[in-house]
Amino acid sequence: MGKTHAVDERRNHQASHLITISTEERGGSVIVRVDGEVDIASAPRLEAELTRLIRQGRSVILDAGAITYFDMAGVRALESVARLAGRNGELVMAGLSHPVARVVDIVTAAGPVPRFATVEEALAHLRRGRGPA
Amino acid sequence: MTSPRWTATYRLFTRPDAPRIARTLITPAVRLAGFSGDDLLDIQVAVSEAVANAFKHAYGGKPGGRIEVDLACDERELTIRIHDSGREVTPGLTVPRTLPPPGEGGRGLYLIGRLMDEVEIRQPGRRGRGTLVTMKKRLKTASA
């Protein structure tokens, strides 16, 4: 009994350092809000969630305003999802926090996916249709 | 580097959370060295990327590998050495001077090069094994 409890505690402890992903439906799009640190340990979960939505043909806005840490693992995850977009759904990112913008500005020419200053601007873009950003 | 004010060594193991553990462990020491704001963020990202490279490439993502992170601080700069004892994946590895296209690899090293003032890669690293990445960040107040 005590052992099981310890394992659960360890899981909770690890989870508290990963990311929290919450989704919200708005204006025909899905807003995916990520809180926490996106790195090699947490990026696979983000990629899986975004991939699931894109495969459903959804227009997805990644609200990156509450990401406190971001590195190449996050960039690669978004690029990987972006390759599925187009035929399927569409992925854009919005409201980049400073840690996200700093890395994205250095390692991508125009961002791994189209980027917008705010979620509202991203929603307006997606409402106008699925043309290129 | 003049004689250091202090040094610190962290011994990590290859796990997916090793980069997070590394940047979390070094953060108080990096603050103590006199860095904050964007400089602190740059060092956290550079160390995480180097540790992630060791985990993914030198040890092929397998558990049980060791990664050493050394910090040495003097009046002018912080020197960080990251050493693995895994395989040398790309002999003659250097930091790209221009952004490599996606899929070609090297963007993580390019990022480290942009975030730090100096980066050097030595293969083999210490004790004739693995890869040693040495990176430096200068204190802004000291360079004036």
PDB file of N, CA and C in Angstrom, chain B residues 14 50 53-55 57-59 66-68 82-88 125-127 129-133:
ATOM      1  N   THR B  14      21.086   9.891 -17.865  1.00  0.00           N
ATOM      2  CA  THR B  14      20.291  10.050 -19.079  1.00  0.00           C
ATOM      3  C   THR B  14      18.847   9.630 -18.818  1.00  0.00           C
ATOM      4  N   ALA B  50      22.268  21.291 -24.683  1.00  0.00           N
ATOM      5  CA  ALA B  50      23.483  20.466 -24.671  1.00  0.00           C
ATOM      6  C   ALA B  50      23.231  19.139 -23.959  1.00  0.00           C
ATOM      7  N   ASN B  53      21.116  16.971 -26.212  1.00  0.00           N
ATOM      8  CA  ASN B  53      21.951  16.377 -27.264  1.00  0.00           C
ATOM      9  C   ASN B  53      22.701  15.154 -26.751  1.00  0.00           C
ATOM     10  N   ALA B  54      23.257  15.272 -25.536  1.00  0.00           N
ATOM     11  CA  ALA B  54      23.996  14.142 -24.958  1.00  0.00           C
ATOM     12  C   ALA B  54      23.062  12.954 -24.767  1.00  0.00           C
ATOM     13  N   PHE B  55      21.867  13.231 -24.242  1.00  0.00           N
ATOM     14  CA  PHE B  55      20.887  12.159 -24.002  1.00  0.00           C
ATOM     15  C   PHE B  55      20.470  11.500 -25.319  1.00  0.00           C
ATOM     16  N   HIS B  57      21.715  11.879 -28.632  1.00  0.00           N
ATOM     17  CA  HIS B  57      22.685  11.457 -29.641  1.00  0.00           C
ATOM     18  C   HIS B  57      23.799  10.591 -29.054  1.00  0.00           C
ATOM     19  N   ALA B  58      24.482  11.103 -28.018  1.00  0.00           N
ATOM     20  CA  ALA B  58      25.621  10.351 -27.482  1.00  0.00           C
ATOM     21  C   ALA B  58      25.171   9.029 -26.855  1.00  0.00           C
ATOM     22  N   TYR B  59      24.013   9.035 -26.219  1.00  0.00           N
ATOM     23  CA  TYR B  59      23.530   7.828 -25.545  1.00  0.00           C
ATOM     24  C   TYR B  59      22.308   7.224 -26.237  1.00  0.00           C
ATOM     25  N   ARG B  66      25.920   8.794 -18.151  1.00  0.00           N
ATOM     26  CA  ARG B  66      26.240   9.891 -17.243  1.00  0.00           C
ATOM     27  C   ARG B  66      26.577  11.155 -18.003  1.00  0.00           C
ATOM     28  N   ILE B  67      26.099  12.250 -17.475  1.00  0.00           N
ATOM     29  CA  ILE B  67      26.391  13.561 -18.053  1.00  0.00           C
ATOM     30  C   ILE B  67      26.878  14.449 -16.912  1.00  0.00           C
ATOM     31  N   GLU B  68      28.041  15.072 -17.103  1.00  0.00           N
ATOM     32  CA  GLU B  68      28.573  15.982 -16.082  1.00  0.00           C
ATOM     33  C   GLU B  68      28.393  17.416 -16.535  1.00  0.00           C
ATOM     34  N   ILE B  82      29.913  20.729 -20.408  1.00  0.00           N
ATOM     35  CA  ILE B  82      28.976  19.605 -20.391  1.00  0.00           C
ATOM     36  C   ILE B  82      29.651  18.428 -21.067  1.00  0.00           C
ATOM     37  N   HIS B  83      29.844  17.373 -20.317  1.00  0.00           N
ATOM     38  CA  HIS B  83      30.601  16.236 -20.818  1.00  0.00           C
ATOM     39  C   HIS B  83      29.785  14.956 -20.737  1.00  0.00           C
ATOM     40  N   ASP B  84      29.751  14.239 -21.860  1.00  0.00           N
ATOM     41  CA  ASP B  84      29.151  12.908 -21.831  1.00  0.00           C
ATOM     42  C   ASP B  84      30.234  11.893 -22.152  1.00  0.00           C
ATOM     43  N   SER B  85      29.977  10.633 -21.821  1.00  0.00           N
ATOM     44  CA  SER B  85      30.923   9.568 -22.127  1.00  0.00           C
ATOM     45  C   SER B  85      30.323   8.611 -23.156  1.00  0.00           C
ATOM     46  N   GLY B  86      29.416   9.141 -23.956  1.00  0.00           N
ATOM     47  CA  GLY B  86      28.755   8.314 -24.962  1.00  0.00           C
ATOM     48  C   GLY B  86      29.540   8.288 -26.262  1.00  0.00           C
ATOM     49  N   ARG B  87      28.855   7.900 -27.338  1.00  0.00           N
ATOM     50  CA  ARG B  87      29.563   7.798 -28.618  1.00  0.00           C
ATOM     51  C   ARG B  87      29.589   9.156 -29.306  1.00  0.00           C
ATOM     52  N   GLU B  88      30.645   9.341 -30.087  1.00  0.00           N
ATOM     53  CA  GLU B  88      30.754  10.571 -30.872  1.00  0.00           C
ATOM     54  C   GLU B  88      29.951  10.373 -32.144  1.00  0.00           C
ATOM     55  N   GLY B 125      36.141  13.912 -25.565  1.00  0.00           N
ATOM     56  CA  GLY B 125      36.152  14.841 -24.439  1.00  0.00           C
ATOM     57  C   GLY B 125      37.134  14.386 -23.381  1.00  0.00           C
ATOM     58  N   ARG B 126      36.745  14.482 -22.139  1.00  0.00           N
ATOM     59  CA  ARG B 126      37.632  14.102 -21.041  1.00  0.00           C
ATOM     60  C   ARG B 126      37.898  12.600 -21.045  1.00  0.00           C
ATOM     61  N   ARG B 127      39.045  12.217 -20.543  1.00  0.00           N
ATOM     62  CA  ARG B 127      39.431  10.802 -20.415  1.00  0.00           C
ATOM     63  C   ARG B 127      39.277  10.063 -21.743  1.00  0.00           C
ATOM     64  N   ARG B 129      37.017  10.182 -23.953  1.00  0.00           N
ATOM     65  CA  ARG B 129      35.683   9.646 -24.274  1.00  0.00           C
ATOM     66  C   ARG B 129      34.682  10.767 -24.536  1.00  0.00           C
ATOM     67  N   GLY B 130      33.712  10.425 -25.357  1.00  0.00           N
ATOM     68  CA  GLY B 130      32.528  11.263 -25.512  1.00  0.00           C
ATOM     69  C   GLY B 130      32.785  12.634 -26.099  1.00  0.00           C
ATOM     70  N   THR B 131      31.915  13.551 -25.724  1.00  0.00           N
ATOM     71  CA  THR B 131      31.940  14.910 -26.255  1.00  0.00           C
ATOM     72  C   THR B 131      31.970  15.890 -25.085  1.00  0.00           C
ATOM     73  N   LEU B 132      32.833  16.903 -25.219  1.00  0.00           N
ATOM     74  CA  LEU B 132      32.905  17.970 -24.211  1.00  0.00           C
ATOM     75  C   LEU B 132      32.502  19.287 -24.874  1.00  0.00           C
ATOM     76  N   VAL B 133      31.425  19.859 -24.386  1.00  0.00           N
ATOM     77  CA  VAL B 133      30.978  21.163 -24.886  1.00  0.00           C
ATOM     78  C   VAL B 133      31.329  22.208 -23.832  1.00  0.00           C
TER      79      VAL B 133
END
